PDB file of C-alpha atoms in Angstrom:
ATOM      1  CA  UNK H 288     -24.408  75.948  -8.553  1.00 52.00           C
ATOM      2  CA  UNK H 289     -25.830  73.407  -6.154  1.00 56.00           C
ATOM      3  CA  UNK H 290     -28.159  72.142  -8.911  1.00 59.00           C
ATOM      4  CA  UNK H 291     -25.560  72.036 -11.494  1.00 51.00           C
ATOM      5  CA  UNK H 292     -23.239  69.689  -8.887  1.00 50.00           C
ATOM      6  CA  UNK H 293     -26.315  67.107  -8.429  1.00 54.00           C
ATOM      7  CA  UNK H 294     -26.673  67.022 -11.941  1.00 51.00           C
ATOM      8  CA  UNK H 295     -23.003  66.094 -12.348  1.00 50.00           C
ATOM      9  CA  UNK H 296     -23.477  63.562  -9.724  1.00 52.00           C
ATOM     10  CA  UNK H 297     -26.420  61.898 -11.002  1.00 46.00           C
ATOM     11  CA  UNK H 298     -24.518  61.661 -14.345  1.00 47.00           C
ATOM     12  CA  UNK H 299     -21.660  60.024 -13.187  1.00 47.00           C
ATOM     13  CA  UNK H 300     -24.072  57.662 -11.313  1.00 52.00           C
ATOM     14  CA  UNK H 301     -25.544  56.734 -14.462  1.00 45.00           C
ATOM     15  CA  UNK H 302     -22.555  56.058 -16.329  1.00 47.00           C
ATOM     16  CA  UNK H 303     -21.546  53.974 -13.456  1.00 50.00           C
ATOM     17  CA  UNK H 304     -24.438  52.007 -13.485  1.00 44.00           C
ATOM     18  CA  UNK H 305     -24.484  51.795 -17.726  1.00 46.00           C
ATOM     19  CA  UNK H 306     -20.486  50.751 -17.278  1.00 46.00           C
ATOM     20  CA  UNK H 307     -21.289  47.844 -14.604  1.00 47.00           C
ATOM     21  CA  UNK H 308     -24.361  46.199 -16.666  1.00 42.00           C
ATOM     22  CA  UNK H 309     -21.887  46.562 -20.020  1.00 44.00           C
ATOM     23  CA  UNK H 310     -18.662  44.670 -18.352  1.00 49.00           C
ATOM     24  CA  UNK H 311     -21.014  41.884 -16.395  1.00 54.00           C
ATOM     25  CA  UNK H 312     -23.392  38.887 -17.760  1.00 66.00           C
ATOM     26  CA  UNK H 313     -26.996  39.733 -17.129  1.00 66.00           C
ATOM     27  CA  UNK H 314     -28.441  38.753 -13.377  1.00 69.00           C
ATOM     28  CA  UNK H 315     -30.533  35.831 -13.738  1.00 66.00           C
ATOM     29  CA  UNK H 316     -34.620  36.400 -13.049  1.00 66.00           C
ATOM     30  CA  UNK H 317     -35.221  32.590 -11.898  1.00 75.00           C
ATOM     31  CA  UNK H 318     -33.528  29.804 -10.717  1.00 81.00           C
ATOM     32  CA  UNK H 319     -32.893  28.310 -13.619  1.00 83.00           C
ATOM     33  CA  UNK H 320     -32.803  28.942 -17.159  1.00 84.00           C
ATOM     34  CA  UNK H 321     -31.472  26.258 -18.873  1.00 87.00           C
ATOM     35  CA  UNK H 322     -30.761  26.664 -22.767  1.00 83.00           C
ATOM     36  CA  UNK H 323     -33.711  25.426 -25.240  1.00 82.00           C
ATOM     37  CA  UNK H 324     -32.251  23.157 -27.921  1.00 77.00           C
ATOM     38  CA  UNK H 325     -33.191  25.216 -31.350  1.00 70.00           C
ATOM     39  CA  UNK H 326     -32.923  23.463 -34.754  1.00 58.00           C
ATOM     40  CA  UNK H 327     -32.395  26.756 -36.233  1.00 68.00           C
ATOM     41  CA  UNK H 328     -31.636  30.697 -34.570  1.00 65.00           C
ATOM     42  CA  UNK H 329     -33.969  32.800 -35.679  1.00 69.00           C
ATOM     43  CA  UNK H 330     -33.767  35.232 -32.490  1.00 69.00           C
ATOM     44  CA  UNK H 331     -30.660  36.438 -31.623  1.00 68.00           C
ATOM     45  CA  UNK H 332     -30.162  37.869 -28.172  1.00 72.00           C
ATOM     46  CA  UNK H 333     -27.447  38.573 -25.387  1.00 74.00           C
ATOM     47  CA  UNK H 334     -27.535  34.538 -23.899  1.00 77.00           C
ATOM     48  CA  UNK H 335     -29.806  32.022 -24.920  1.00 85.00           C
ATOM     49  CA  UNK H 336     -33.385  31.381 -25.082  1.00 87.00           C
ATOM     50  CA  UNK H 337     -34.848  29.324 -22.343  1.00 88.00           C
ATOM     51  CA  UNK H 338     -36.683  26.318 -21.792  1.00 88.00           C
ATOM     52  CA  UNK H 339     -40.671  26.107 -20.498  1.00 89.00           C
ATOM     53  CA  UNK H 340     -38.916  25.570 -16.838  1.00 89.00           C
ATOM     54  CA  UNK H 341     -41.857  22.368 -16.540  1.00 91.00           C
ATOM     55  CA  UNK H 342     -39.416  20.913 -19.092  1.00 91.00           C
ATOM     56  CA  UNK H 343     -36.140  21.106 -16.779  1.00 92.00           C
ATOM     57  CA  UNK H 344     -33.875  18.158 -16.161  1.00 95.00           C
ATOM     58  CA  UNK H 345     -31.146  17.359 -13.698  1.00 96.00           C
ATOM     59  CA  UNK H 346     -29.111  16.078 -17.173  1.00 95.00           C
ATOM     60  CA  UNK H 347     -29.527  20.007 -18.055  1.00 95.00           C
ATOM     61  CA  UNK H 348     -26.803  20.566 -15.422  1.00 96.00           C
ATOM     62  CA  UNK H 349     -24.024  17.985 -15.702  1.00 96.00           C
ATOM     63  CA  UNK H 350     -21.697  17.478 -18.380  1.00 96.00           C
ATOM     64  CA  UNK H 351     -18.700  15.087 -18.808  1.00 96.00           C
ATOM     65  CA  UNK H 352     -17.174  16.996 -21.406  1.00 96.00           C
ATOM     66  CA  UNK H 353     -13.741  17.243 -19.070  1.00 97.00           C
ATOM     67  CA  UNK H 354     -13.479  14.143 -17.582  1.00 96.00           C
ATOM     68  CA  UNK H 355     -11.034  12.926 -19.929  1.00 95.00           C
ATOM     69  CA  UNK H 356      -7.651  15.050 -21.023  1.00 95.00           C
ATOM     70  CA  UNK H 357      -7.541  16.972 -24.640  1.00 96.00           C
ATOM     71  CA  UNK H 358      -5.020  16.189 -27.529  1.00 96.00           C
ATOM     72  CA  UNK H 359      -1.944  17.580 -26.627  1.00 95.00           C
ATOM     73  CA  UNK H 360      -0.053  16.290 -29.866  1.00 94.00           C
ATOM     74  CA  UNK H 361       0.329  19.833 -31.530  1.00 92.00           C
ATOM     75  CA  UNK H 362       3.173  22.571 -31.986  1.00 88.00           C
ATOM     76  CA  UNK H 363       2.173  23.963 -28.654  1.00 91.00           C
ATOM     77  CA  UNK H 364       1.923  20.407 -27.024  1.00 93.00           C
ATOM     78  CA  UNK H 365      -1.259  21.727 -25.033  1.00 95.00           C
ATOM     79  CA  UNK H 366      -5.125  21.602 -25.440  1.00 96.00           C
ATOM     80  CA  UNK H 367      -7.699  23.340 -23.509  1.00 96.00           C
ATOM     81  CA  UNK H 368     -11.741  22.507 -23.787  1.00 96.00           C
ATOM     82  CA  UNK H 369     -13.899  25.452 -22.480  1.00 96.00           C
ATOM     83  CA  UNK H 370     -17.339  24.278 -21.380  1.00 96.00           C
ATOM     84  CA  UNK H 371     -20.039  27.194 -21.428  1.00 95.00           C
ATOM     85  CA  UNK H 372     -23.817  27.817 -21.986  1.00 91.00           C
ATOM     86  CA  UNK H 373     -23.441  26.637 -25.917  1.00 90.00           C
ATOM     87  CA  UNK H 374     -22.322  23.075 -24.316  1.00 93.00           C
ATOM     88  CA  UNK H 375     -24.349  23.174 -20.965  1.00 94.00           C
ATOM     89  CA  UNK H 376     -27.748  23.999 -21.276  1.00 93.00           C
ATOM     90  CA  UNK H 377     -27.587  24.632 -17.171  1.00 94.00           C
ATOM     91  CA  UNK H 378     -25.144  27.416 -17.438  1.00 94.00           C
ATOM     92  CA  UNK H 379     -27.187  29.883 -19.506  1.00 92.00           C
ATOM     93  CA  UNK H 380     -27.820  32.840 -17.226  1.00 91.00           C
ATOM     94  CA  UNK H 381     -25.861  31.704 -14.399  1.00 93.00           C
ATOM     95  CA  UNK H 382     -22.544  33.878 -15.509  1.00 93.00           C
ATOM     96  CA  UNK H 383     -20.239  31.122 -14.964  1.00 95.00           C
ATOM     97  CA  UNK H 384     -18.494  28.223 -17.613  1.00 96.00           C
ATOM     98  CA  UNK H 385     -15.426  26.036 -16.781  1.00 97.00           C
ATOM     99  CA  UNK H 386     -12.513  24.844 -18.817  1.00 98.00           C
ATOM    100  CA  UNK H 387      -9.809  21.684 -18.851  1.00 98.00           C
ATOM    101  CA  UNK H 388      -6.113  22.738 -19.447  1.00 98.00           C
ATOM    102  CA  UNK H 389      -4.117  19.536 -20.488  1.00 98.00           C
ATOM    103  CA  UNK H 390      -0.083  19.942 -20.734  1.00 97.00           C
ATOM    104  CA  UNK H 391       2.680  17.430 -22.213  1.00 95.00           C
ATOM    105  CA  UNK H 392       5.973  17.670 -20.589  1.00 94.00           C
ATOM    106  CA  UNK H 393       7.040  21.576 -22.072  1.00 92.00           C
ATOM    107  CA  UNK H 394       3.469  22.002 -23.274  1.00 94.00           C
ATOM    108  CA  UNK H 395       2.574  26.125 -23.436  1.00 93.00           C
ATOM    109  CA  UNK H 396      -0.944  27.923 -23.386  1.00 94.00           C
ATOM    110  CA  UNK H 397      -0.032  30.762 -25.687  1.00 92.00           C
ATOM    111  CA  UNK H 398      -0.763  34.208 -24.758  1.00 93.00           C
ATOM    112  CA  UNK H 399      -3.934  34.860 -24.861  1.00 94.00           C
ATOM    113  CA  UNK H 400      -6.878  37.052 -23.328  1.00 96.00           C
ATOM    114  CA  UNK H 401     -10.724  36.625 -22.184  1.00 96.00           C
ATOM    115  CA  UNK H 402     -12.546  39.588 -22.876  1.00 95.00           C
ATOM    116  CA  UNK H 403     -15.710  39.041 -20.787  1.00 95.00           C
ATOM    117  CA  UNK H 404     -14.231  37.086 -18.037  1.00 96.00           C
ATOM    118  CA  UNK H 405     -11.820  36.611 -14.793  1.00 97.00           C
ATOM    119  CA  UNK H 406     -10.143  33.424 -14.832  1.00 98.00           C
ATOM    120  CA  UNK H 407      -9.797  30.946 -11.964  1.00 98.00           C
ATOM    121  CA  UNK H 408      -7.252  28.820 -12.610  1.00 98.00           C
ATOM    122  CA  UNK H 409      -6.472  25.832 -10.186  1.00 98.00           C
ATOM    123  CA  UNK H 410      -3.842  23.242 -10.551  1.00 98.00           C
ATOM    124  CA  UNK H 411      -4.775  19.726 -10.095  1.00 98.00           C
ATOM    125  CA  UNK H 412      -1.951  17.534 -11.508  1.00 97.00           C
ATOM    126  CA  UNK H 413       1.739  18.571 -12.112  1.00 97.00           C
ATOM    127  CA  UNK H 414       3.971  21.823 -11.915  1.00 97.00           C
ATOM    128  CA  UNK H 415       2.923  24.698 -14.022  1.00 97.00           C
ATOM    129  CA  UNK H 416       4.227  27.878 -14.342  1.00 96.00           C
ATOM    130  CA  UNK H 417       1.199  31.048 -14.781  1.00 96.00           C
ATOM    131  CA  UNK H 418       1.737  34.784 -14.973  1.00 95.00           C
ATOM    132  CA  UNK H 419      -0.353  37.277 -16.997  1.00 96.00           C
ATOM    133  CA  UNK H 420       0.753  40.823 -17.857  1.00 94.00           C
ATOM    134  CA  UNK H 421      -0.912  44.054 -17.137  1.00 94.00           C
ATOM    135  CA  UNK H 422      -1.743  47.439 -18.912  1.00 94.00           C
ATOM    136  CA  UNK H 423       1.350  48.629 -17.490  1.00 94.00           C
ATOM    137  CA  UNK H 424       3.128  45.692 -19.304  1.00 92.00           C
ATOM    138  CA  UNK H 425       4.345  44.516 -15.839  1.00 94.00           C
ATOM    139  CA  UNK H 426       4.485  40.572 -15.939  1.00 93.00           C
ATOM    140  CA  UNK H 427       3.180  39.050 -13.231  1.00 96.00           C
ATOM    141  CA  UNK H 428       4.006  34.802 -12.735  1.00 95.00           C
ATOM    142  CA  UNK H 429       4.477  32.231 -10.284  1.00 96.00           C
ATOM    143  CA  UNK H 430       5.334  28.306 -10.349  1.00 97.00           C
ATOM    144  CA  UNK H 431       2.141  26.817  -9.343  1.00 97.00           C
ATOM    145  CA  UNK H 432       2.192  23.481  -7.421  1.00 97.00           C
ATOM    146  CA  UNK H 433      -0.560  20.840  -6.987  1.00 97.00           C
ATOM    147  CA  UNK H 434      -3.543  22.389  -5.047  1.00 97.00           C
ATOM    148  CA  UNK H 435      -2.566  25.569  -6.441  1.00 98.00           C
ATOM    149  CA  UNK H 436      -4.854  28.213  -7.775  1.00 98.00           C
ATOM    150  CA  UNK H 437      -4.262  31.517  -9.445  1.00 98.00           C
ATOM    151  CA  UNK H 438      -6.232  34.403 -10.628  1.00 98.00           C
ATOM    152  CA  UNK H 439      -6.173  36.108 -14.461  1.00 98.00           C
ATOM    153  CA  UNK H 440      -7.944  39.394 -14.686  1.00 97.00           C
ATOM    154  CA  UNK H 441     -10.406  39.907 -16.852  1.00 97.00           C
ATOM    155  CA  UNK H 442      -8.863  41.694 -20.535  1.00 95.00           C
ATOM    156  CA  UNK H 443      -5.442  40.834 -19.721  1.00 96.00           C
ATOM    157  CA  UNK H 444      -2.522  38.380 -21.925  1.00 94.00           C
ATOM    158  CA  UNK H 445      -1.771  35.920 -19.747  1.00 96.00           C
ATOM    159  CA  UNK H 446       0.326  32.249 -20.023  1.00 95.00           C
ATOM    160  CA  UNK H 447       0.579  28.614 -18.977  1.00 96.00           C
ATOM    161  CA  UNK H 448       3.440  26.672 -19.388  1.00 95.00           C
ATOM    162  CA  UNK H 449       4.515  23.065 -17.923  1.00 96.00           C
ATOM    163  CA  UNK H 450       7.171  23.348 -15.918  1.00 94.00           C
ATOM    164  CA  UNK H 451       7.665  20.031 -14.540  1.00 95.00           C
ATOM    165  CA  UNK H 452       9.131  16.666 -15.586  1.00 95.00           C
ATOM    166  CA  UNK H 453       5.371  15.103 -16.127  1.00 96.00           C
ATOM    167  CA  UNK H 454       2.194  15.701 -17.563  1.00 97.00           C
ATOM    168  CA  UNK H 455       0.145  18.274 -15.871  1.00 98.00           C
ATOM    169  CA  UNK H 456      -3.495  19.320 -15.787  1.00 98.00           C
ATOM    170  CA  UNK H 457      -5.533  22.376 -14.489  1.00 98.00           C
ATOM    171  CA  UNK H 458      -9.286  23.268 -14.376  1.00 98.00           C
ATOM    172  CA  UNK H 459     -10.468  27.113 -14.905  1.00 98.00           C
ATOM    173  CA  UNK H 460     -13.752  28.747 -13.671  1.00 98.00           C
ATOM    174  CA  UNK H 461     -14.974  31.828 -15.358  1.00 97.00           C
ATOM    175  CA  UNK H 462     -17.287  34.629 -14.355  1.00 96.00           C
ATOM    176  CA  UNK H 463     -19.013  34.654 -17.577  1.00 95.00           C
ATOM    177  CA  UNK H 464     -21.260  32.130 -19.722  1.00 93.00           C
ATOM    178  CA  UNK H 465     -19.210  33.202 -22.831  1.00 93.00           C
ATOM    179  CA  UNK H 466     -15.562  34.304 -21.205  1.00 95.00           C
ATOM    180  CA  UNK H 467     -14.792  34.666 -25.448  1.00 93.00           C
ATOM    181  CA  UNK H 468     -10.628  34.405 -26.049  1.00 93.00           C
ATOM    182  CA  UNK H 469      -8.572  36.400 -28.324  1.00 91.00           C
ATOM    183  CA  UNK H 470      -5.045  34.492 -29.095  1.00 87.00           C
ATOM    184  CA  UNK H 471      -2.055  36.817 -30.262  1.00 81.00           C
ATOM    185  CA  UNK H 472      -0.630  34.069 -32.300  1.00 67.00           C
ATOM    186  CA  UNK H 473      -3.762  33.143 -34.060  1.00 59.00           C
ATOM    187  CA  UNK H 474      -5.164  36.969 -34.734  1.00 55.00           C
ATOM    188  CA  UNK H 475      -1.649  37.676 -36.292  1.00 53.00           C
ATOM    189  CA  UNK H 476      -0.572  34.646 -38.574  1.00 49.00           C
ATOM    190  CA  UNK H 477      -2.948  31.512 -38.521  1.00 52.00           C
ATOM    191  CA  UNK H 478      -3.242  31.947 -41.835  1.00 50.00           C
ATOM    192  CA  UNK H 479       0.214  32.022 -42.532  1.00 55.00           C
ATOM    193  CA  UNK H 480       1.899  28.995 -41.383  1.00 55.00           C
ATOM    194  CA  UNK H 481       4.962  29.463 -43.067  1.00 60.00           C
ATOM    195  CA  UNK H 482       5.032  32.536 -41.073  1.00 52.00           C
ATOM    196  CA  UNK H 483       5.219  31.113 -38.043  1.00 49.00           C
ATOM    197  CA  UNK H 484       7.887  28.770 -38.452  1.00 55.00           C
ATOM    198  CA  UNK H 485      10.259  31.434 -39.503  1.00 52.00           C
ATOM    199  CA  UNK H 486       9.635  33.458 -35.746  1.00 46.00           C
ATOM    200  CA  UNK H 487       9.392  30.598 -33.717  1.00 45.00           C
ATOM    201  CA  UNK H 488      12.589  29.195 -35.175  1.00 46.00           C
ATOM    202  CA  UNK H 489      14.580  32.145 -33.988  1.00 45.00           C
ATOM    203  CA  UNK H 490      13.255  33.095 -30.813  1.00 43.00           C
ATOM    204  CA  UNK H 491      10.932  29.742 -28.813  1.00 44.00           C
ATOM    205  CA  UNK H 492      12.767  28.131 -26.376  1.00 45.00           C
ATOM    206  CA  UNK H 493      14.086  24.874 -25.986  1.00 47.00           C
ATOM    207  CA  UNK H 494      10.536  24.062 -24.535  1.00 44.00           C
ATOM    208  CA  UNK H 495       9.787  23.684 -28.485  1.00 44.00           C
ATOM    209  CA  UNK H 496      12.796  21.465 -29.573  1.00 46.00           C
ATOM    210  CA  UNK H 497      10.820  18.312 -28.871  1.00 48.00           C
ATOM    211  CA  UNK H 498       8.873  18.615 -32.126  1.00 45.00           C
ATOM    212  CA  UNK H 499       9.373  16.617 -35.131  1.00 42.00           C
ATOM    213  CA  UNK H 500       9.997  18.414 -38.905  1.00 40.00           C
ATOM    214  CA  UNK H 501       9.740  16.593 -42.495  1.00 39.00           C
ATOM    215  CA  UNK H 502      12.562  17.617 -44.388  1.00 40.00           C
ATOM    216  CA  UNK H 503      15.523  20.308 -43.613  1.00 39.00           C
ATOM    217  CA  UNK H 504      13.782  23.587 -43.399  1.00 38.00           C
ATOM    218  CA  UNK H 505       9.816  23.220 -43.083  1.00 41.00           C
ATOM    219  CA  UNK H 506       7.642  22.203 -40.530  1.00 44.00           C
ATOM    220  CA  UNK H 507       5.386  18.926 -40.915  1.00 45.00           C
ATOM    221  CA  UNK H 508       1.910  21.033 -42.143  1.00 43.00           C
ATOM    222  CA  UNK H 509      -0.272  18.465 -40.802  1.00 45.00           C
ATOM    223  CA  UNK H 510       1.473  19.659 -37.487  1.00 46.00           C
ATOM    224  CA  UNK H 511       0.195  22.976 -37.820  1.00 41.00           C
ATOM    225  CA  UNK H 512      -2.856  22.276 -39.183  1.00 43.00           C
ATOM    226  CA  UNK H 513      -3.605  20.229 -35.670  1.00 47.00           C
ATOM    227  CA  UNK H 514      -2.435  24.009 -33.993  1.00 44.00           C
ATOM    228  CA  UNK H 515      -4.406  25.642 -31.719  1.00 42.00           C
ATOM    229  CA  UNK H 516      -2.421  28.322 -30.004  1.00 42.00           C
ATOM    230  CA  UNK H 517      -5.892  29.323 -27.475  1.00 40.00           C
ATOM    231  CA  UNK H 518      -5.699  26.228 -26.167  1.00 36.00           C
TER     232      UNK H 518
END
């Protein structure tokens, strides 16, 4: 019986182990491993190939990517640039990539999830309100302030919305090189625009009665081609 409980144990142990390496991004096995530029993929594996670390640069770990803010002029009135190992060679192994939120006045981040990451998400300009909802489908939000910083678990739907009377701006950490995102919206009818117009007619707030339509009953399409409801 004793035998067959150590068994069991070492099992579970295993699975435990098997579960942690599946839900994290690899450890890195040297300081560095920044990404080697490849004209063409020919070996696809979990990250990136490296460079001959002789070849290593201090320009392989600085980007300027989200110094300025993204185009906020769509439906959502929001725009979000996600830096990671595919845009910073210095980030490959390192399980980490940053992001730039940019809000207009009523601006939203549609709902939206990040399979492989946690999200850091810290308020540098403006009054934004943040929540994210669990398995449970409890809704957790609060109105974040200048300074402010709040947490999205990894998997979950979560929200950003521009709550104040200005433009407002946030920066994101993740725990992953490639956090990945999965929009609601866009999985269920970016490829039917028409679509769209009909449900948020009905049921967006007045945050969305700033936008301008062509005619009496359709939505400019040049509008929603600019859409990008991950953000």
């Amino acid at each position: 019986m004793s035998s067959f409980f150590s068994c069991c144990i070492v099992f579970l142990s295993v699975i435990c182990f098997c579960t942690k390496i599946c839900f994290a991004d690899s450890d890195n096995l040297q300081d560095t491993c920044p990404t080697s530029p490849s004209a063409k993929q020919t070996i696809f594996i979990n990250g990136f190939p490296c460079k001959n670390p002789n070849d290593n640069i201090a320009p392989d770990f600085k980007t300027s990517k989200l110094t300025k803010a993204g185009n906020t002029d769509n439906f959502f009135g929001s725009s979000v640039n996600i830096v990671t190992a595919a845009e910073l060679a210095g980030l490959n192994t390192l399980g980490l990539s940053i992001a730039r939120t940019d809000l207009r006045v009523d601006g939203l981040v549609a709902l939206h999830s990040h399979p492989r990451a946690s999200e850091l998400f810290f308020v540098s300009k403006g009054t934004v309100l943040a929540g994210f909802i669990d398995t449970q489908n409890r809704a957790f939000q609060k109105m974040l302030k200048e300074g402010d910083v709040f947490v999205f678990p990894r998997g979950l739907l979560h929200f950003s919305l521009n709550a104040g009377y200005d433009f407002a701006t946030a920066f994101s950490v993740f725990n992953s090189q490639n956090p990945g995102v999965v929009g609601i919206s866009g999985a269920m009818f970016k490829n039917d625009l028409d679509m769209i117009y009909k449900i948020t007619k009905g049921f967006l707030s007045d945050h969305f009665k700033n936008v301008t339509f062509s005619g009496s009953s359709s939505l400019n399409r040049q509008q929603f081609r600019n859409l990008n409801p991950i953000i």
